[in-house]
Coordinates of C-alpha atoms in Angstrom, one line a residue:
X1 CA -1.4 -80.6 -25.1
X2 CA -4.3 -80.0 -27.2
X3 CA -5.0 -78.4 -30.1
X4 CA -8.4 -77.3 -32.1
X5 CA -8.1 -76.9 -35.5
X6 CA -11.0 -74.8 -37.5
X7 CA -11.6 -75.3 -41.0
X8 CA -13.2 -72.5 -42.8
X9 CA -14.5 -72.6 -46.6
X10 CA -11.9 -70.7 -49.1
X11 CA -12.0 -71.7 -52.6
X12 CA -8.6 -69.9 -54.0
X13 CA -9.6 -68.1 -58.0
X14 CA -9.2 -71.3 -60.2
X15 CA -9.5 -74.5 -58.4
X16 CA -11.6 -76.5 -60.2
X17 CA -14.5 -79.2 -59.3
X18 CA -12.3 -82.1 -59.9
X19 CA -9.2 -80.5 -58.3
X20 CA -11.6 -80.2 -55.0
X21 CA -12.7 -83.4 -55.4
X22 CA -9.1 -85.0 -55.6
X23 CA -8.2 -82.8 -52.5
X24 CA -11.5 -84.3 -50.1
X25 CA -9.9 -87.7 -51.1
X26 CA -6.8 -86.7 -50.2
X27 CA -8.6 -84.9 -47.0
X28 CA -9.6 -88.4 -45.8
X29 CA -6.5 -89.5 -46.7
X30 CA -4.8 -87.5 -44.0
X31 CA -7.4 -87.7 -41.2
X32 CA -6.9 -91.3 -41.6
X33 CA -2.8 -91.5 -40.8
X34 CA -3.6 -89.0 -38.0
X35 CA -5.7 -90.9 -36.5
X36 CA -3.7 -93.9 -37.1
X37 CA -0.6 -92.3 -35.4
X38 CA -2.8 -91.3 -32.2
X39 CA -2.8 -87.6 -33.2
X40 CA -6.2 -86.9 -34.4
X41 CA -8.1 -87.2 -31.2
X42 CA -11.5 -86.8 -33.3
X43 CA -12.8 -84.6 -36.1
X44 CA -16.2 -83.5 -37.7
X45 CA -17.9 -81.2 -40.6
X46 CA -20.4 -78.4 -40.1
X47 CA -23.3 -79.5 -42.0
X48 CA -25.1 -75.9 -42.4
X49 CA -21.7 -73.9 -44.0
X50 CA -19.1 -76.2 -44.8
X51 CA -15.5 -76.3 -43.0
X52 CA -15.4 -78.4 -39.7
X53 CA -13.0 -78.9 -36.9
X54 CA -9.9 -81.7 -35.5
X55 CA -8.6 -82.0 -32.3
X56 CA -5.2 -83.0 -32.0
X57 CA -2.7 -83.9 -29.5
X58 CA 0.8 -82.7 -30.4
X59 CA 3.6 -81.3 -27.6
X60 CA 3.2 -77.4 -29.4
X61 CA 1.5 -75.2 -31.7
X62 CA 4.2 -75.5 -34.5
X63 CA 3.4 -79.6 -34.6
X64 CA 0.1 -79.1 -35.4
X65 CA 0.8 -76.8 -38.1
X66 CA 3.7 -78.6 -39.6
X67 CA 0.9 -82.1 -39.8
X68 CA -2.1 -79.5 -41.4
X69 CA -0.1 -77.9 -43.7
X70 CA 0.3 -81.8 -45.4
X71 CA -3.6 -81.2 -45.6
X72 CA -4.1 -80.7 -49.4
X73 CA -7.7 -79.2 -47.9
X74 CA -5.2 -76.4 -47.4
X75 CA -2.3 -76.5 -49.3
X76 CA -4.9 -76.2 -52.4
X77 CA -6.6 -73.0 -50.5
X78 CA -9.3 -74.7 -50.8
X79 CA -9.7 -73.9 -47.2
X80 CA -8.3 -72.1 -44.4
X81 CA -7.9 -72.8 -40.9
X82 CA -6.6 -71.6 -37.3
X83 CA -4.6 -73.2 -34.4
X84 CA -6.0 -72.8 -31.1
X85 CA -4.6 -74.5 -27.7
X86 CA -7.2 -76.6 -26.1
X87 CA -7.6 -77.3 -22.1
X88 CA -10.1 -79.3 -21.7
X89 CA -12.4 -79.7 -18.5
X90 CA -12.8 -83.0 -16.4
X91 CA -15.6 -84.3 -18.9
X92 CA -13.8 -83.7 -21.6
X93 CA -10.9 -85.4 -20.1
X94 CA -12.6 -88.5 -19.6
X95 CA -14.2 -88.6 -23.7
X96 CA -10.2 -88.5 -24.8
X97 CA -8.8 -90.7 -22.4
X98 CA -10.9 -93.1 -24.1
X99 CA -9.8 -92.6 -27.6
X100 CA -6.5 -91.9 -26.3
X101 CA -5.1 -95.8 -26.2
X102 CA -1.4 -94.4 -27.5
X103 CA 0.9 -92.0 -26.4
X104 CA 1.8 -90.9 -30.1
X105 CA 2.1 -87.2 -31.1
X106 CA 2.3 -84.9 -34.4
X107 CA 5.7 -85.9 -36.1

């Protein structure tokens, strides 16, 4: 199955510049074993208000949100996000059998 995952700008009262900072590092950080593992299909910022989105490919819901809740994105509440199943159509399809060269899921 597949999953998109919304990010949405949340700044929590008293994180600070650096501590922001520490958790886009550790951001990239995280999309990069995702993607490494075959989970993170692709993923991508909004440019005009912040946040951005992932798709993933996990076998439920509750995968998903036990690999974002390593995200320190979110953890921090620096930003929050929702869970939606994905079905994508026969275009679609095609774009993530290309990236999809493993069989590897949300662990």
């Amino acid at each position: 199955m597949y999953f998109y995952v919304e990010y949405r700008p949340f700044v929590s009262v008293g994180v600070t510049l650096l501590q922001v900072s520490q958790a886009l590092t550790g951001h990239h950080d995280f999309l990069d074993l995702y993607k490494h593992k075959g989970s993170l299909m692709f993923s991508g910022t909004y440019p005009s208000h912040g946040g951005g989105f992932m798709l993933f490919k996990a076998d439920s819901i509750d995968d998903v949100q036990s690999c974002v809740q390593n995200d320190p994105l979110l953890y921090l509440g620096i930003q929050k996000c929702t869970i939606t199943p994905f079905s994508p159509d026969d275009s679609t399809e095609f774009v993530l059998n290309l990236w999809n060269n493993t069989n590897a899921q949300c662990e």
